[in-house]
């Protein structure tokens, strides 16, 4: 039978499986008499006593799926505030396990008598239909939005950390049950006018990273160190207040916060474990940019919260690396990487690219192929002690990038970070990537640096002071005129078609003695 709603057997395929052909014909006949498919799904006597007792609820769920499929795709992808997905339906059924019958038929489950609340929804992105039994955290997320309960109030009522509650909201949004508000960290339209970049994913940042240099103390003295100045570290109480300020900032800007703990060596900060725990409880994604440590220390960190990644550095093969970072450093890194793997912690190796190690990058990547999860490089910024080193020439660097991309196709650990790589992608008509921070130069855009004494800089690799968290809030600092200048980048890139995923490197421009607000990256070959 075909109706305005389509063939009945396509609407109730699973229900039909539980009926004999004769019983199904009687159902179709009743529908013709009622001329109302919704009555078919709601009438208690349509499927019984000819089918199993759970068949009425199964038909109701299939009808709900059909209704959801017939709805127009949700156009409210980025509201101004948290909302419940308009395509969400909640149905109370008298048997558990019904969603698995429909969406996991290979499981061969038998529904059991017992009330269950089922969620049916269309995901905002992609339009996929989902269905499952509601979990406690789903109901908490829905209650918070529908009743306008703050994360603090929900956390107090449940006796949990605010970060746990905010994580519940983010998870519900990731699944499409809720729709998160549109981020307020966005590129200005004038910056992207006429750009070849059309993917909104490159123009609006959902994540914000605070690179927090906890201490200047370091067990190394690298020859390209950007800053060996003496700065007193913040107290633990000051650190906790900064975490609260960062929470407020992320809510105001509608972004998920990420903290990359760095230094010096962040593990030498006397209150590292306590601050790391507080940051985890606040719900931030966490990463560590440091030096090798012990298995016991990694276990302690992992017991608090597994970091998103642990980044260490190598500057080339053993002889060159140890000349830059100190004797024995290369072997310590090679001994440390297996510890990270043993603890299930994602490992990253970073290299600072100079004229002297240019030819060692790809051989090093081959050596590390099975030893680390990812390998990246940054170009040298001739800042601080790095002013004593030299970078490659522009043509030499362009040729290196070509070789790097070719090697990356065969070596899975080779990652892309330098913004200028997008020049090659653009020339070849290949998809662009996010560049340094996912949005080209992220200085004062989706990224800020916090130094041990409270100074906030747009980028760690060059002097770019825009405020101090001991004097102003992160929101005030981010919204300041000084931050806006760094966020805008150089005027020389304003008309570039790949500006949103590039912008060069301000630190390299600064290290070359150029005006970072007027002149372009000296390595740019577009």
C-alpha positions as a Python dict, from the first residue, in 0.01 Angstrom:
ca = {
    (1, 'X'): (0, 0, 0),
    (2, 'X'): (121, 350, -84),
    (3, 'X'): (-3, 659, 101),
    (4, 'X'): (98, 1021, 129),
    (5, 'X'): (353, 896, 380),
    (6, 'X'): (509, 638, 149),
    (7, 'X'): (492, 258, 147),
    (8, 'X'): (389, 124, 488),
    (9, 'X'): (644, -157, 472),
    (10, 'X'): (919, 105, 442),
    (11, 'X'): (794, 286, 751),
    (12, 'X'): (750, -24, 970),
    (13, 'X'): (1005, -275, 831),
    (14, 'X'): (1104, -423, 1168),
    (15, 'X'): (748, -441, 1290),
    (16, 'X'): (653, -631, 978),
    (17, 'X'): (918, -894, 1054),
    (18, 'X'): (725, -1003, 1363),
    (19, 'X'): (396, -1058, 1178),
    (20, 'X'): (287, -1335, 948),
    (21, 'X'): (196, -1230, 592),
    (22, 'X'): (-170, -1276, 681),
    (23, 'X'): (-139, -1061, 993),
    (24, 'X'): (42, -791, 796),
    (25, 'X'): (-236, -785, 538),
    (26, 'X'): (-487, -733, 818),
    (27, 'X'): (-279, -439, 947),
    (28, 'X'): (-273, -285, 599),
    (29, 'X'): (-648, -332, 574),
    (30, 'X'): (-703, -153, 903),
    (31, 'X'): (-483, 134, 786),
    (32, 'X'): (-693, 166, 472),
    (33, 'X'): (-999, 181, 693),
    (34, 'X'): (-846, 438, 932),
    (35, 'X'): (-666, 630, 654),
    (36, 'X'): (-431, 751, 927),
    (37, 'X'): (-82, 613, 977),
    (38, 'X'): (-38, 787, 1310),
    (39, 'X'): (-338, 597, 1442),
    (40, 'X'): (-166, 280, 1327),
    (41, 'X'): (133, 355, 1548),
    (42, 'X'): (-75, 471, 1846),
    (43, 'X'): (-373, 234, 1848),
    (44, 'X'): (-317, -39, 2112),
    (45, 'X'): (-514, -307, 1929),
    (46, 'X'): (-369, -282, 1579),
    (47, 'X'): (-79, -526, 1630),
    (48, 'X'): (-201, -739, 1920),
    (49, 'X'): (-278, -1017, 1989),
    (50, 'X'): (-121, -1120, 1657),
    (51, 'X'): (231, -1002, 1744),
    (52, 'X'): (460, -1009, 2050),
    (53, 'X'): (367, -775, 2337),
    (54, 'X'): (642, -523, 2258),
    (55, 'X'): (525, -475, 1899),
    (56, 'X'): (314, -167, 1968),
    (57, 'X'): (613, 15, 2120),
    (58, 'X'): (835, -100, 1834),
    (59, 'X'): (588, 45, 1585),
    (60, 'X'): (575, 372, 1779),
    (61, 'X'): (955, 401, 1757),
    (62, 'X'): (958, 325, 1385),
    (63, 'X'): (689, 586, 1335),
    (64, 'X'): (897, 839, 1532),
    (65, 'X'): (1199, 761, 1312),
    (66, 'X'): (983, 814, 1003),
    (67, 'X'): (855, 1147, 1137),
    (68, 'X'): (1212, 1258, 1202),
    (69, 'X'): (1321, 1155, 854),
    (70, 'X'): (1034, 1350, 699),
    (71, 'X'): (1131, 1671, 878),
    (72, 'X'): (1326, 1931, 689),
    (73, 'X'): (1695, 1935, 777),
    (74, 'X'): (1757, 2145, 1085),
    (75, 'X'): (1877, 2490, 984),
    (76, 'X'): (1956, 2607, 1339),
    (77, 'X'): (2317, 2491, 1334),
    (78, 'X'): (2467, 2778, 1531),
    (79, 'X'): (2220, 2943, 1771),
    (80, 'X'): (2308, 3232, 2000),
    (81, 'X'): (2269, 3016, 2310),
    (82, 'X'): (2240, 2652, 2406),
    (83, 'X'): (1922, 2490, 2276),
    (84, 'X'): (1769, 2144, 2262),
    (85, 'X'): (1783, 1996, 1914),
    (86, 'X'): (1442, 2084, 1759),
    (87, 'X'): (1439, 1739, 1595),
    (88, 'X'): (1465, 1556, 1928),
    (89, 'X'): (1179, 1329, 2038),
    (90, 'X'): (1146, 1154, 2375),
    (91, 'X'): (921, 849, 2396),
    (92, 'X'): (843, 639, 2701),
    (93, 'X'): (805, 271, 2612),
    (94, 'X'): (716, -34, 2820),
    (95, 'X'): (1002, -254, 2702),
    (96, 'X'): (1378, -202, 2716),
    (97, 'X'): (1612, -288, 2431),
    (98, 'X'): (1392, -172, 2146),
    (99, 'X'): (1641, 80, 2001),
    (100, 'X'): (1893, -201, 1961),
    (101, 'X'): (1640, -397, 1758),
    (102, 'X'): (1620, -110, 1513),
    (103, 'X'): (1977, 21, 1507),
    (104, 'X'): (2181, -284, 1612),
    (105, 'X'): (1991, -577, 1463),
    (106, 'X'): (2303, -791, 1457),
    (107, 'X'): (2293, -802, 1839),
    (108, 'X'): (1983, -1031, 1833),
    (109, 'X'): (1846, -885, 2155),
    (110, 'X'): (1507, -970, 2306),
    (111, 'X'): (1318, -673, 2452),
    (112, 'X'): (1245, -705, 2823),
    (113, 'X'): (941, -571, 3007),
    (114, 'X'): (1033, -250, 3189),
    (115, 'X'): (980, 119, 3127),
    (116, 'X'): (1246, 300, 2928),
    (117, 'X'): (1280, 655, 2794),
    (118, 'X'): (1403, 661, 2435),
    (119, 'X'): (1563, 952, 2250),
    (120, 'X'): (1519, 989, 1873),
    (121, 'X'): (1689, 1274, 1689),
    (122, 'X'): (1841, 1394, 1364),
    (123, 'X'): (2200, 1507, 1403),
    (124, 'X'): (2240, 1875, 1307),
    (125, 'X'): (2543, 1801, 1092),
    (126, 'X'): (2496, 1532, 831),
    (127, 'X'): (2130, 1462, 906),
    (128, 'X'): (2190, 1111, 1043),
    (129, 'X'): (1902, 967, 1249),
    (130, 'X'): (2000, 836, 1592),
    (131, 'X'): (1805, 650, 1861),
    (132, 'X'): (1899, 510, 2199),
    (133, 'X'): (1781, 477, 2558),
    (134, 'X'): (1827, 800, 2752),
    (135, 'X'): (2112, 809, 3003),
    (136, 'X'): (2124, 1007, 3326),
    (137, 'X'): (2370, 1251, 3175),
    (138, 'X'): (2137, 1309, 2877),
    (139, 'X'): (1854, 1397, 3112),
    (140, 'X'): (2082, 1627, 3312),
    (141, 'X'): (2189, 1810, 2997),
    (142, 'X'): (1827, 1850, 2883),
    (143, 'X'): (1717, 1966, 3227),
    (144, 'X'): (1992, 2228, 3242),
    (145, 'X'): (1893, 2382, 2910),
    (146, 'X'): (1516, 2355, 2941),
    (147, 'X'): (1511, 2485, 3300),
    (148, 'X'): (1806, 2724, 3260),
    (149, 'X'): (2010, 2561, 3536),
    (150, 'X'): (2366, 2696, 3555),
    (151, 'X'): (2662, 2456, 3553),
    (152, 'X'): (2751, 2571, 3905),
    (153, 'X'): (2403, 2495, 4037),
    (154, 'X'): (2393, 2157, 3863),
    (155, 'X'): (2738, 2069, 3998),
    (156, 'X'): (2639, 2168, 4353),
    (157, 'X'): (2318, 1966, 4333),
    (158, 'X'): (2499, 1659, 4205),
    (159, 'X'): (2806, 1690, 4425),
    (160, 'X'): (3042, 1691, 4124),
    (161, 'X'): (3292, 1931, 3968),
    (162, 'X'): (3171, 2207, 3737),
    (163, 'X'): (3399, 2068, 3469),
    (164, 'X'): (3213, 1737, 3483),
    (165, 'X'): (2881, 1913, 3424),
    (166, 'X'): (3018, 2122, 3139),
    (167, 'X'): (3162, 1804, 2989),
    (168, 'X'): (2812, 1657, 2997),
    (169, 'X'): (2682, 1952, 2793),
    (170, 'X'): (2966, 1921, 2543),
    (171, 'X'): (2905, 1549, 2502),
    (172, 'X'): (2534, 1606, 2442),
    (173, 'X'): (2624, 1866, 2181),
    (174, 'X'): (2878, 1634, 2018),
    (175, 'X'): (2604, 1372, 1980),
    (176, 'X'): (2354, 1629, 1851),
    (177, 'X'): (2105, 1606, 2140),
    (178, 'X'): (2184, 1968, 2222),
    (179, 'X'): (2304, 2237, 1984),
    (180, 'X'): (2589, 2447, 2121),
    (181, 'X'): (2591, 2821, 2064),
    (182, 'X'): (2795, 2973, 1789),
    (183, 'X'): (3149, 3057, 1890),
    (184, 'X'): (3233, 3423, 1938),
    (185, 'X'): (3590, 3372, 1818),
    (186, 'X'): (3554, 3444, 1448),
    (187, 'X'): (3757, 3605, 1173),
    (188, 'X'): (3631, 3943, 1070),
    (189, 'X'): (3455, 3932, 729),
    (190, 'X'): (3688, 4196, 589),
    (191, 'X'): (3984, 3967, 652),
    (192, 'X'): (3842, 3685, 444),
    (193, 'X'): (3680, 3891, 169),
    (194, 'X'): (3764, 3740, -168),
    (195, 'X'): (3942, 3449, -4),
    (196, 'X'): (3985, 3107, -160),
    (197, 'X'): (3903, 2966, 184),
    (198, 'X'): (3531, 2893, 204),
    (199, 'X'): (3520, 2625, 475),
    (200, 'X'): (3367, 2788, 786),
    (201, 'X'): (3566, 2542, 997),
    (202, 'X'): (3871, 2761, 928),
    (203, 'X'): (3694, 3087, 1015),
    (204, 'X'): (3526, 3011, 1348),
    (205, 'X'): (3722, 2858, 1637),
    (206, 'X'): (3539, 2621, 1871),
    (207, 'X'): (3854, 2560, 2077),
    (208, 'X'): (4076, 2811, 2255),
    (209, 'X'): (4427, 2727, 2374),
    (210, 'X'): (4612, 2891, 2661),
    (211, 'X'): (4979, 2799, 2645),
    (212, 'X'): (5069, 2836, 3010),
    (213, 'X'): (5439, 2866, 3088),
    (214, 'X'): (5432, 2770, 3454),
    (215, 'X'): (5799, 2828, 3526),
    (216, 'X'): (6123, 2944, 3370),
    (217, 'X'): (6304, 2663, 3552),
    (218, 'X'): (6443, 2413, 3304),
    (219, 'X'): (6683, 2118, 3312),
    (220, 'X'): (6811, 2215, 2967),
    (221, 'X'): (6972, 2524, 2816),
    (222, 'X'): (6897, 2508, 2445),
    (223, 'X'): (7088, 2727, 2203),
    (224, 'X'): (6768, 2857, 2041),
    (225, 'X'): (6576, 2933, 2363),
    (226, 'X'): (6341, 3227, 2314),
    (227, 'X'): (6345, 3347, 2674),
    (228, 'X'): (6589, 3284, 2959),
    (229, 'X'): (6472, 3582, 3162),
    (230, 'X'): (6405, 3550, 3533),
    (231, 'X'): (6033, 3543, 3615),
    (232, 'X'): (5885, 3442, 3948),
    (233, 'X'): (5617, 3173, 3915),
    (234, 'X'): (5262, 3231, 4027),
    (235, 'X'): (5137, 3079, 4352),
    (236, 'X'): (4893, 2790, 4348),
    (237, 'X'): (4613, 3019, 4466),
    (238, 'X'): (4687, 3259, 4182),
    (239, 'X'): (4687, 2964, 3943),
    (240, 'X'): (4343, 2854, 4065),
    (241, 'X'): (4208, 3205, 4013),
    (242, 'X'): (4342, 3203, 3658),
    (243, 'X'): (4162, 2874, 3592),
    (244, 'X'): (3836, 3031, 3710),
    (245, 'X'): (3902, 3333, 3488),
    (246, 'X'): (3970, 3105, 3190),
    (247, 'X'): (3640, 2925, 3257),
    (248, 'X'): (3456, 3256, 3246),
    (249, 'X'): (3638, 3354, 2927),
    (250, 'X'): (3550, 3027, 2753),
    (251, 'X'): (3182, 3062, 2847),
    (252, 'X'): (3173, 3419, 2728),
    (253, 'X'): (3340, 3328, 2398),
    (254, 'X'): (3142, 3000, 2360),
    (255, 'X'): (3453, 2785, 2319),
    (256, 'X'): (3604, 2474, 2472),
    (257, 'X'): (3920, 2560, 2662),
    (258, 'X'): (4248, 2377, 2622),
    (259, 'X'): (4560, 2433, 2834),
    (260, 'X'): (4906, 2341, 2713),
    (261, 'X'): (5133, 2341, 3018),
    (262, 'X'): (5482, 2449, 2921),
    (263, 'X'): (5788, 2621, 3062),
    (264, 'X'): (6087, 2600, 3102),
    (265, 'X'): (5994, 2253, 3210),
    (266, 'X'): (5638, 2266, 3350),
    (267, 'X'): (5699, 1955, 3562),
    (268, 'X'): (5949, 2158, 3766),
    (269, 'X'): (5673, 2394, 3883),
    (270, 'X'): (5640, 2309, 4254),
    (271, 'X'): (5259, 2278, 4245),
    (272, 'X'): (5224, 2106, 3907),
    (273, 'X'): (5017, 1809, 4024),
    (274, 'X'): (4773, 2027, 4219),
    (275, 'X'): (4728, 2276, 3936),
    (276, 'X'): (4698, 1999, 3676),
    (277, 'X'): (4427, 1835, 3890),
    (278, 'X'): (4240, 2165, 3930),
    (279, 'X'): (4254, 2223, 3554),
    (280, 'X'): (4122, 1871, 3490),
    (281, 'X'): (3838, 1921, 3738),
    (282, 'X'): (3752, 2249, 3567),
    (283, 'X'): (3691, 2053, 3246),
    (284, 'X'): (3976, 2179, 3029),
    (285, 'X'): (4151, 1965, 2770),
    (286, 'X'): (4511, 1933, 2884),
    (287, 'X'): (4848, 1886, 2717),
    (288, 'X'): (5209, 1894, 2835),
    (289, 'X'): (5502, 2047, 2649),
    (290, 'X'): (5800, 1933, 2851),
    (291, 'X'): (6106, 1717, 2896),
    (292, 'X'): (6141, 1346, 2974),
    (293, 'X'): (6024, 1235, 3316),
    (294, 'X'): (5987, 912, 3510),
    (295, 'X'): (5735, 631, 3465),
    (296, 'X'): (5604, 709, 3815),
    (297, 'X'): (5543, 1073, 3725),
    (298, 'X'): (5357, 973, 3408),
    (299, 'X'): (5139, 738, 3613),
    (300, 'X'): (5059, 1020, 3855),
    (301, 'X'): (4963, 1252, 3569),
    (302, 'X'): (4756, 988, 3395),
    (303, 'X'): (4573, 902, 3718),
    (304, 'X'): (4455, 1264, 3733),
    (305, 'X'): (4370, 1299, 3364),
    (306, 'X'): (4532, 1152, 3055),
    (307, 'X'): (4676, 1446, 2862),
    (308, 'X'): (4569, 1497, 2502),
    (309, 'X'): (4938, 1473, 2417),
    (310, 'X'): (5284, 1501, 2568),
    (311, 'X'): (5525, 1693, 2345),
    (312, 'X'): (5903, 1667, 2358),
    (313, 'X'): (6165, 1814, 2127),
    (314, 'X'): (6446, 1692, 1906),
    (315, 'X'): (6656, 1915, 1683),
    (316, 'X'): (6792, 1660, 1441),
    (317, 'X'): (6998, 1343, 1460),
    (318, 'X'): (7201, 1268, 1768),
    (319, 'X'): (7514, 1478, 1713),
    (320, 'X'): (7331, 1792, 1605),
    (321, 'X'): (7053, 1754, 1859),
    (322, 'X'): (7290, 1715, 2151),
    (323, 'X'): (7492, 2015, 2033),
    (324, 'X'): (7171, 2221, 2065),
    (325, 'X'): (7002, 2063, 2368),
    (326, 'X'): (7288, 1906, 2561),
    (327, 'X'): (7484, 1583, 2572),
    (328, 'X'): (7271, 1272, 2617),
    (329, 'X'): (6941, 1445, 2538),
    (330, 'X'): (6880, 1245, 2217),
    (331, 'X'): (6905, 910, 2397),
    (332, 'X'): (6686, 1032, 2683),
    (333, 'X'): (6411, 1118, 2434),
    (334, 'X'): (6439, 780, 2262),
    (335, 'X'): (6411, 611, 2603),
    (336, 'X'): (6117, 831, 2704),
    (337, 'X'): (5896, 781, 2399),
    (338, 'X'): (5834, 411, 2480),
    (339, 'X'): (5725, 515, 2831),
    (340, 'X'): (5460, 741, 2681),
    (341, 'X'): (5345, 457, 2459),
    (342, 'X'): (5339, 218, 2755),
    (343, 'X'): (5112, 458, 2946),
    (344, 'X'): (4886, 510, 2646),
    (345, 'X'): (4976, 879, 2620),
    (346, 'X'): (4981, 1032, 2269),
    (347, 'X'): (5336, 1146, 2196),
    (348, 'X'): (5450, 1433, 1976),
    (349, 'X'): (5803, 1533, 1875),
    (350, 'X'): (5868, 1895, 1777),
    (351, 'X'): (6170, 2027, 1587),
    (352, 'X'): (6286, 2385, 1537),
    (353, 'X'): (6394, 2416, 1175),
    (354, 'X'): (6727, 2589, 1107),
    (355, 'X'): (6976, 2606, 823),
    (356, 'X'): (7192, 2347, 1001),
    (357, 'X'): (6931, 2076, 1057),
    (358, 'X'): (6729, 2113, 735),
    (359, 'X'): (6876, 1796, 584),
    (360, 'X'): (6825, 1595, 904),
    (361, 'X'): (6448, 1640, 934),
    (362, 'X'): (6333, 1360, 706),
    (363, 'X'): (6599, 1109, 821),
    (364, 'X'): (6496, 1183, 1180),
    (365, 'X'): (6131, 1131, 1089),
    (366, 'X'): (6220, 789, 944),
    (367, 'X'): (6405, 698, 1262),
    (368, 'X'): (6101, 801, 1469),
    (369, 'X'): (5843, 635, 1240),
    (370, 'X'): (5757, 359, 1490),
    (371, 'X'): (5853, 546, 1805),
    (372, 'X'): (5615, 842, 1824),
    (373, 'X'): (5258, 926, 1722),
    (374, 'X'): (5336, 1257, 1549),
    (375, 'X'): (5629, 1468, 1433),
    (376, 'X'): (5612, 1840, 1353),
    (377, 'X'): (5848, 2129, 1292),
    (378, 'X'): (5845, 2503, 1352),
    (379, 'X'): (6072, 2743, 1171),
    (380, 'X'): (6336, 2914, 1380),
    (381, 'X'): (6240, 3257, 1508),
    (382, 'X'): (6558, 3455, 1564),
    (383, 'X'): (6443, 3577, 1905),
    (384, 'X'): (6630, 3553, 2233),
    (385, 'X'): (6920, 3310, 2208),
    (386, 'X'): (6772, 3194, 1877),
    (387, 'X'): (6914, 3514, 1724),
    (388, 'X'): (7253, 3340, 1719),
    (389, 'X'): (7127, 3073, 1475),
    (390, 'X'): (7031, 3100, 1109),
    (391, 'X'): (6732, 2979, 914),
    (392, 'X'): (6747, 2837, 560),
    (393, 'X'): (6708, 3058, 254),
    (394, 'X'): (6362, 3110, 108),
    (395, 'X'): (6417, 2901, -206),
    (396, 'X'): (6586, 2632, -1),
    (397, 'X'): (6292, 2627, 236),
    (398, 'X'): (6036, 2606, -46),
    (399, 'X'): (6220, 2303, -188),
    (400, 'X'): (6230, 2148, 159),
    (401, 'X'): (5853, 2186, 193),
    (402, 'X'): (5802, 2002, -135),
    (403, 'X'): (6018, 1715, -12),
    (404, 'X'): (5843, 1716, 327),
    (405, 'X'): (5498, 1685, 169),
    (406, 'X'): (5616, 1401, -52),
    (407, 'X'): (5760, 1220, 251),
    (408, 'X'): (5443, 1284, 453),
    (409, 'X'): (5246, 1079, 201),
    (410, 'X'): (5453, 774, 299),
    (411, 'X'): (5537, 840, 665),
    (412, 'X'): (5224, 860, 886),
    (413, 'X'): (5388, 1046, 1174),
    (414, 'X'): (5476, 1353, 963),
    (415, 'X'): (5231, 1628, 1050),
    (416, 'X'): (5159, 1967, 894),
    (417, 'X'): (5190, 2282, 1102),
    (418, 'X'): (5375, 2558, 919),
    (419, 'X'): (5125, 2797, 759),
    (420, 'X'): (5329, 2837, 443),
    (421, 'X'): (5265, 2472, 355),
    (422, 'X'): (4923, 2592, 238),
    (423, 'X'): (5094, 2777, -47),
    (424, 'X'): (5182, 2443, -204),
    (425, 'X'): (4834, 2304, -140),
    (426, 'X'): (4680, 2614, -297),
    (427, 'X'): (4903, 2602, -604),
    (428, 'X'): (4826, 2235, -660),
    (429, 'X'): (4454, 2271, -605),
    (430, 'X'): (4471, 2046, -299),
    (431, 'X'): (4257, 2089, 16),
    (432, 'X'): (4396, 2347, 256),
    (433, 'X'): (4466, 2260, 618),
    (434, 'X'): (4438, 2463, 936),
    (435, 'X'): (4797, 2574, 964),
    (436, 'X'): (4972, 2654, 1291),
    (437, 'X'): (4673, 2661, 1527),
    (438, 'X'): (4397, 2534, 1301),
    (439, 'X'): (4321, 2889, 1181),
    (440, 'X'): (4649, 2999, 1030),
    (441, 'X'): (4839, 3230, 1262),
    (442, 'X'): (4640, 3197, 1583),
    (443, 'X'): (4818, 3473, 1775),
    (444, 'X'): (4554, 3640, 1994),
    (445, 'X'): (4286, 3461, 1792),
    (446, 'X'): (4233, 3110, 1928),
    (447, 'X'): (4559, 3112, 2120),
    (448, 'X'): (4725, 3315, 2397),
    (449, 'X'): (5042, 3265, 2598),
    (450, 'X'): (5058, 3311, 2975),
    (451, 'X'): (5404, 3357, 3126),
    (452, 'X'): (5505, 3257, 3482),
    (453, 'X'): (5466, 3610, 3621),
    (454, 'X'): (5118, 3667, 3477),
    (455, 'X'): (5213, 3844, 3155),
    (456, 'X'): (4992, 3754, 2859),
    (457, 'X'): (5143, 3754, 2509),
    (458, 'X'): (4983, 3700, 2170),
    (459, 'X'): (5255, 3446, 2086),
    (460, 'X'): (5530, 3289, 2294),
    (461, 'X'): (5795, 3309, 2024),
    (462, 'X'): (5818, 3687, 2016),
    (463, 'X'): (5768, 3974, 2262),
    (464, 'X'): (5397, 4045, 2216),
    (465, 'X'): (5273, 4172, 2551),
    (466, 'X'): (4899, 4247, 2559),
    (467, 'X'): (4822, 4241, 2931),
    (468, 'X'): (4866, 4077, 3269),
    (469, 'X'): (4615, 3837, 3431),
    (470, 'X'): (4703, 3976, 3774),
    (471, 'X'): (4567, 4313, 3662),
    (472, 'X'): (4293, 4237, 3406),
    (473, 'X'): (4065, 3951, 3309),
    (474, 'X'): (4143, 3733, 3010),
    (475, 'X'): (3828, 3865, 2842),
    (476, 'X'): (3944, 4225, 2879),
    (477, 'X'): (4292, 4133, 2756),
    (478, 'X'): (4156, 3939, 2458),
    (479, 'X'): (3918, 4221, 2363),
    (480, 'X'): (4187, 4489, 2395),
    (481, 'X'): (4313, 4700, 2107),
    (482, 'X'): (4661, 4552, 2150),
    (483, 'X'): (4532, 4196, 2108),
    (484, 'X'): (4327, 4304, 1808),
    (485, 'X'): (4639, 4425, 1629),
    (486, 'X'): (4810, 4088, 1663),
    (487, 'X'): (4491, 3910, 1571),
    (488, 'X'): (4469, 4110, 1248),
    (489, 'X'): (4825, 4018, 1156),
    (490, 'X'): (5022, 4197, 889),
    (491, 'X'): (4859, 4429, 639),
    (492, 'X'): (5072, 4266, 369),
    (493, 'X'): (4855, 3950, 390),
    (494, 'X'): (4515, 4119, 382),
    (495, 'X'): (4448, 4048, 16),
    (496, 'X'): (4590, 3698, 14),
    (497, 'X'): (4342, 3424, -88),
    (498, 'X'): (4471, 3183, 179),
    (499, 'X'): (4498, 3433, 465),
    (500, 'X'): (4256, 3252, 704),
    (501, 'X'): (4479, 2944, 704),
    (502, 'X'): (4812, 3124, 678),
    (503, 'X'): (4926, 3474, 772),
    (504, 'X'): (5287, 3359, 783),
    (505, 'X'): (5467, 3354, 1118),
    (506, 'X'): (5482, 3681, 1313),
    (507, 'X'): (5776, 3553, 1519),
    (508, 'X'): (5982, 3483, 1208),
    (509, 'X'): (5897, 3830, 1075),
    (510, 'X'): (6000, 3985, 1407),
    (511, 'X'): (6323, 3782, 1421),
    (512, 'X'): (6412, 3906, 1072),
    (513, 'X'): (6392, 4267, 1196),
    (514, 'X'): (6076, 4345, 996),
    (515, 'X'): (5756, 4523, 1097),
    (516, 'X'): (5511, 4246, 1193),
    (517, 'X'): (5208, 4465, 1125),
    (518, 'X'): (5320, 4587, 781),
    (519, 'X'): (5555, 4334, 622),
    (520, 'X'): (5500, 3973, 524),
    (521, 'X'): (5684, 3659, 626),
    (522, 'X'): (6024, 3668, 448),
    (523, 'X'): (5985, 3299, 362),
    (524, 'X'): (5656, 3349, 179),
    (525, 'X'): (5688, 3229, -181),
    (526, 'X'): (5331, 3281, -302),
}
